[in-house]
Short mmCIF file of C-alpha atoms in Angstrom, two decimals:
data_model
loop_
_atom_site.label_atom_id
_atom_site.label_comp_id
_atom_site.label_asym_id
_atom_site.label_seq_id
_atom_site.Cartn_x
_atom_site.Cartn_y
_atom_site.Cartn_z
CA UNK G 1 17.78 -3.16 -45.68
CA UNK G 2 14.40 -4.90 -46.17
CA UNK G 3 14.16 -6.57 -49.53
CA UNK G 4 11.19 -6.35 -51.93
CA UNK G 5 8.06 -8.09 -50.59
CA UNK G 6 7.15 -11.16 -52.54
CA UNK G 7 3.60 -12.31 -53.32
CA UNK G 8 2.44 -15.86 -52.66
CA UNK G 9 3.38 -17.27 -56.06
CA UNK G 10 6.78 -15.59 -56.00
CA UNK G 11 7.27 -16.82 -52.40
CA UNK G 12 6.37 -20.31 -53.34
CA UNK G 13 8.79 -20.35 -56.17
CA UNK G 14 11.59 -19.00 -54.00
CA UNK G 15 10.72 -21.42 -51.18
CA UNK G 16 10.85 -24.40 -53.60
CA UNK G 17 14.29 -23.34 -54.84
CA UNK G 18 15.53 -23.51 -51.21
CA UNK G 19 13.91 -26.83 -50.46
CA UNK G 20 15.07 -29.15 -53.21
CA UNK G 21 12.53 -28.06 -55.78
CA UNK G 22 9.47 -29.14 -53.51
CA UNK G 23 6.66 -26.75 -54.63
CA UNK G 24 4.39 -25.80 -51.57
CA UNK G 25 1.59 -25.13 -54.09
CA UNK G 26 1.54 -28.83 -54.88
CA UNK G 27 1.68 -30.02 -51.33
CA UNK G 28 -0.99 -31.84 -49.37
CA UNK G 29 -3.67 -29.48 -48.25
CA UNK G 30 -2.59 -29.43 -44.53
CA UNK G 31 0.99 -28.78 -45.51
CA UNK G 32 0.02 -26.12 -48.03
CA UNK G 33 -2.20 -24.38 -45.44
CA UNK G 34 0.59 -24.41 -42.90
CA UNK G 35 3.13 -22.98 -45.31
CA UNK G 36 0.72 -20.37 -46.52
CA UNK G 37 -0.05 -19.41 -42.91
CA UNK G 38 3.70 -18.98 -42.30
CA UNK G 39 3.91 -16.88 -45.43
CA UNK G 40 1.19 -14.51 -44.36
CA UNK G 41 2.67 -14.07 -40.82
CA UNK G 42 6.14 -13.59 -42.35
CA UNK G 43 4.71 -11.04 -44.71
CA UNK G 44 3.18 -9.06 -41.84
CA UNK G 45 6.39 -9.23 -39.81
CA UNK G 46 8.42 -8.20 -42.79
CA UNK G 47 6.21 -5.12 -43.15
CA UNK G 48 6.89 -4.42 -39.45
CA UNK G 49 10.67 -4.78 -40.17
CA UNK G 50 10.99 -7.67 -37.84
CA UNK G 51 14.07 -9.64 -39.07
CA UNK G 52 14.23 -13.43 -39.48
CA UNK G 53 17.06 -13.74 -36.91
CA UNK G 54 14.83 -12.09 -34.24
CA UNK G 55 12.15 -14.67 -34.94
CA UNK G 56 14.74 -17.48 -34.75
CA UNK G 57 15.86 -16.27 -31.35
CA UNK G 58 12.31 -16.12 -30.02
CA UNK G 59 11.78 -19.68 -31.29
CA UNK G 60 14.82 -20.92 -29.32
CA UNK G 61 13.67 -19.16 -26.17
CA UNK G 62 10.31 -20.80 -26.51
CA UNK G 63 11.99 -24.17 -26.73
CA UNK G 64 14.07 -23.47 -23.68
CA UNK G 65 10.93 -22.84 -21.74
CA UNK G 66 9.68 -26.38 -22.38
CA UNK G 67 11.92 -28.25 -19.84
CA UNK G 68 11.29 -25.42 -17.37
CA UNK G 69 7.48 -25.89 -17.69
CA UNK G 70 7.19 -29.67 -17.56
CA UNK G 71 8.18 -29.65 -13.90
CA UNK G 72 5.01 -27.86 -13.02
CA UNK G 73 2.54 -29.97 -11.08
CA UNK G 74 -0.49 -31.01 -13.13
CA UNK G 75 -0.50 -29.04 -16.42
CA UNK G 76 3.26 -28.74 -16.98
CA UNK G 77 3.61 -31.12 -19.88
CA UNK G 78 0.47 -29.72 -21.57
CA UNK G 79 2.00 -26.20 -21.28
CA UNK G 80 5.24 -27.71 -22.64
CA UNK G 81 3.32 -28.97 -25.68
CA UNK G 82 1.86 -25.48 -26.19
CA UNK G 83 5.31 -24.03 -26.27
CA UNK G 84 6.51 -26.66 -28.65
CA UNK G 85 3.65 -25.62 -31.00
CA UNK G 86 4.60 -21.97 -30.65
CA UNK G 87 8.19 -22.70 -31.34
CA UNK G 88 7.24 -24.72 -34.40
CA UNK G 89 5.29 -21.66 -35.65
CA UNK G 90 8.39 -19.47 -35.06
CA UNK G 91 10.53 -22.04 -36.85
CA UNK G 92 8.34 -21.76 -39.97
CA UNK G 93 7.90 -18.08 -39.77
CA UNK G 94 11.56 -17.13 -39.51
CA UNK G 95 12.20 -18.65 -42.94
CA UNK G 96 9.03 -17.17 -44.25
CA UNK G 97 10.15 -13.70 -43.13
CA UNK G 98 13.48 -14.26 -44.99
CA UNK G 99 11.95 -15.56 -48.13
CA UNK G 100 8.96 -13.14 -48.28
CA UNK G 101 11.21 -10.12 -47.86
CA UNK G 102 13.94 -11.55 -50.14
CA UNK G 103 16.48 -11.62 -47.23
CA UNK G 104 17.64 -15.26 -47.32
CA UNK G 105 21.31 -15.62 -46.53
CA UNK G 106 23.65 -18.58 -46.02
CA UNK G 107 24.38 -17.28 -42.54
CA UNK G 108 20.72 -17.30 -41.75
CA UNK G 109 20.51 -20.92 -42.88
CA UNK G 110 23.22 -21.81 -40.48
CA UNK G 111 21.53 -20.02 -37.60
CA UNK G 112 18.28 -21.68 -38.32
CA UNK G 113 19.88 -25.19 -38.36
CA UNK G 114 21.68 -24.50 -35.02
CA UNK G 115 18.42 -23.24 -33.56
CA UNK G 116 16.61 -26.42 -34.68
CA UNK G 117 19.22 -28.61 -32.91
CA UNK G 118 19.05 -26.57 -29.72
CA UNK G 119 15.32 -26.65 -29.72
CA UNK G 120 15.18 -30.44 -30.09
CA UNK G 121 17.76 -30.84 -27.34
CA UNK G 122 15.47 -28.78 -25.06
CA UNK G 123 12.48 -30.97 -25.95
CA UNK G 124 14.29 -34.16 -25.27
CA UNK G 125 15.58 -32.80 -21.97
CA UNK G 126 11.88 -32.25 -21.04
CA UNK G 127 11.32 -35.96 -22.02
CA UNK G 128 14.08 -36.94 -19.65
CA UNK G 129 12.73 -34.79 -16.81
CA UNK G 130 9.35 -36.43 -17.15
CA UNK G 131 10.83 -39.88 -16.76
CA UNK G 132 12.17 -41.19 -20.17
CA UNK G 133 15.28 -43.22 -19.75
CA UNK G 134 18.42 -41.16 -20.35
CA UNK G 135 19.95 -43.73 -22.87
CA UNK G 136 16.74 -43.70 -24.92
CA UNK G 137 16.65 -39.88 -24.91
CA UNK G 138 20.42 -39.76 -25.98
CA UNK G 139 19.65 -42.23 -28.80
CA UNK G 140 16.78 -40.01 -30.04
CA UNK G 141 18.98 -36.94 -30.05
CA UNK G 142 21.90 -38.74 -31.60
CA UNK G 143 19.93 -40.26 -34.47
CA UNK G 144 18.24 -36.98 -35.21
CA UNK G 145 21.59 -35.09 -35.22
CA UNK G 146 23.12 -37.79 -37.41
CA UNK G 147 20.23 -37.49 -39.85
CA UNK G 148 20.92 -33.80 -40.38
CA UNK G 149 24.69 -34.30 -40.43
CA UNK G 150 24.54 -36.94 -43.14
CA UNK G 151 22.43 -34.73 -45.31
CA UNK G 152 24.69 -31.72 -44.81
CA UNK G 153 27.77 -33.72 -45.62
CA UNK G 154 26.16 -35.33 -48.63
CA UNK G 155 25.32 -31.93 -50.04
CA UNK G 156 28.96 -30.75 -49.39
CA UNK G 157 30.07 -33.95 -51.29
CA UNK G 158 28.05 -33.03 -54.32
CA UNK G 159 24.41 -34.14 -53.75
CA UNK G 160 22.36 -31.43 -55.42
CA UNK G 161 18.86 -32.16 -53.93
CA UNK G 162 17.64 -33.01 -50.42
CA UNK G 163 17.94 -36.69 -51.37
CA UNK G 164 14.63 -37.88 -50.06
CA UNK G 165 11.98 -36.86 -47.64
CA UNK G 166 12.19 -39.49 -44.82
CA UNK G 167 9.97 -40.34 -41.94
CA UNK G 168 12.53 -38.87 -39.53
CA UNK G 169 12.43 -35.22 -40.76
CA UNK G 170 12.08 -32.15 -38.60
CA UNK G 171 8.20 -31.98 -38.89
CA UNK G 172 8.01 -35.53 -37.69
CA UNK G 173 10.19 -34.70 -34.53
CA UNK G 174 8.04 -31.59 -33.93
CA UNK G 175 4.90 -33.85 -34.09
CA UNK G 176 6.31 -36.43 -31.73
CA UNK G 177 7.39 -33.77 -29.14
CA UNK G 178 4.04 -31.97 -29.37
CA UNK G 179 1.79 -35.13 -29.15
CA UNK G 180 4.11 -36.86 -26.68
CA UNK G 181 4.06 -34.00 -24.20
CA UNK G 182 0.31 -33.49 -24.68
CA UNK G 183 -0.63 -37.09 -24.16
CA UNK G 184 1.84 -37.46 -21.21
CA UNK G 185 0.24 -34.38 -19.61
CA UNK G 186 -3.33 -35.75 -20.08
CA UNK G 187 -2.23 -39.14 -18.78
CA UNK G 188 -0.68 -37.44 -15.73
CA UNK G 189 -3.94 -35.71 -14.96
CA UNK G 190 -5.55 -39.24 -14.70
CA UNK G 191 -2.67 -40.79 -12.76
CA UNK G 192 0.70 -39.09 -12.21
CA UNK G 193 2.42 -42.52 -12.52
CA UNK G 194 1.36 -42.76 -16.11
CA UNK G 195 3.42 -39.81 -17.19
CA UNK G 196 6.77 -41.54 -17.29
CA UNK G 197 5.48 -44.50 -19.23
CA UNK G 198 3.76 -42.32 -21.72
CA UNK G 199 6.71 -40.06 -22.43
CA UNK G 200 8.96 -43.18 -22.72
CA UNK G 201 6.68 -44.50 -25.36
CA UNK G 202 6.89 -41.14 -27.13
CA UNK G 203 10.64 -41.19 -26.95
CA UNK G 204 10.64 -44.74 -28.31
CA UNK G 205 8.60 -43.65 -31.31
CA UNK G 206 11.06 -40.77 -31.89
CA UNK G 207 13.96 -43.28 -31.87
CA UNK G 208 12.26 -45.69 -34.25
CA UNK G 209 11.27 -43.03 -36.79
CA UNK G 210 14.69 -41.36 -36.58
CA UNK G 211 16.43 -44.61 -37.08
CA UNK G 212 14.27 -45.72 -40.05
CA UNK G 213 14.52 -42.21 -41.49
CA UNK G 214 18.32 -42.28 -41.23
CA UNK G 215 18.34 -45.62 -43.12
CA UNK G 216 16.14 -44.07 -45.92
CA UNK G 217 18.44 -41.10 -46.14
CA UNK G 218 21.61 -43.16 -46.26
CA UNK G 219 20.17 -45.23 -49.08
CA UNK G 220 19.20 -42.09 -51.03
CA UNK G 221 22.47 -40.45 -50.48
CA UNK G 222 24.36 -43.63 -51.69
CA UNK G 223 22.31 -43.65 -54.91
CA UNK G 224 22.68 -39.83 -55.48
CA UNK G 225 26.43 -39.80 -54.98
CA UNK G 226 27.09 -42.90 -57.10
CA UNK G 227 24.99 -41.43 -59.96
CA UNK G 228 26.78 -38.06 -59.62
CA UNK G 229 30.26 -39.67 -59.56
#
């Protein structure tokens, strides 16, 4: 049954409670605008009785299209970037539907996390298909997965908050995938041989940010659990 629709202030309060106390109303203008956009779309979908799980599934399917599209001659990577953007919108909107309609569940949280990991695996597969070295792609995926695993285990061990917002968070990975594919596509239109080098650079940036972010998170987790213990 669809829950009661929340207005923006109620939504922001509920969203903050689910994200370690971070209030979207106090976020940077771009972040606040993005989250408010997700709220409005989620509100409309809630009115249409579209469930958050359905939006999550659509987001995963969009991600799976990315490695299929990058093989297209010419504009493949650019189309892949567009689908990453659409998947990112779906990723924000599924949570917005759940919060705006007061339908957040622990099972939905698990589904959303699994969907995020599947989506990132699809994007990195696209990087590999465009010419990024397999070992570098595997390192990017492994570090990102470890980032999320460490936070989940820390929360299970008693850490009450998200610990810290690192440079390797999900929005960063979305940005690297989106910009990396877009730039690789544009470079390929100039000279097809530039595609592999460009996407390798994007994968390297992903690895560096993921590695540094993991270090930030481990440091925050250590402090939080020592203080809690």
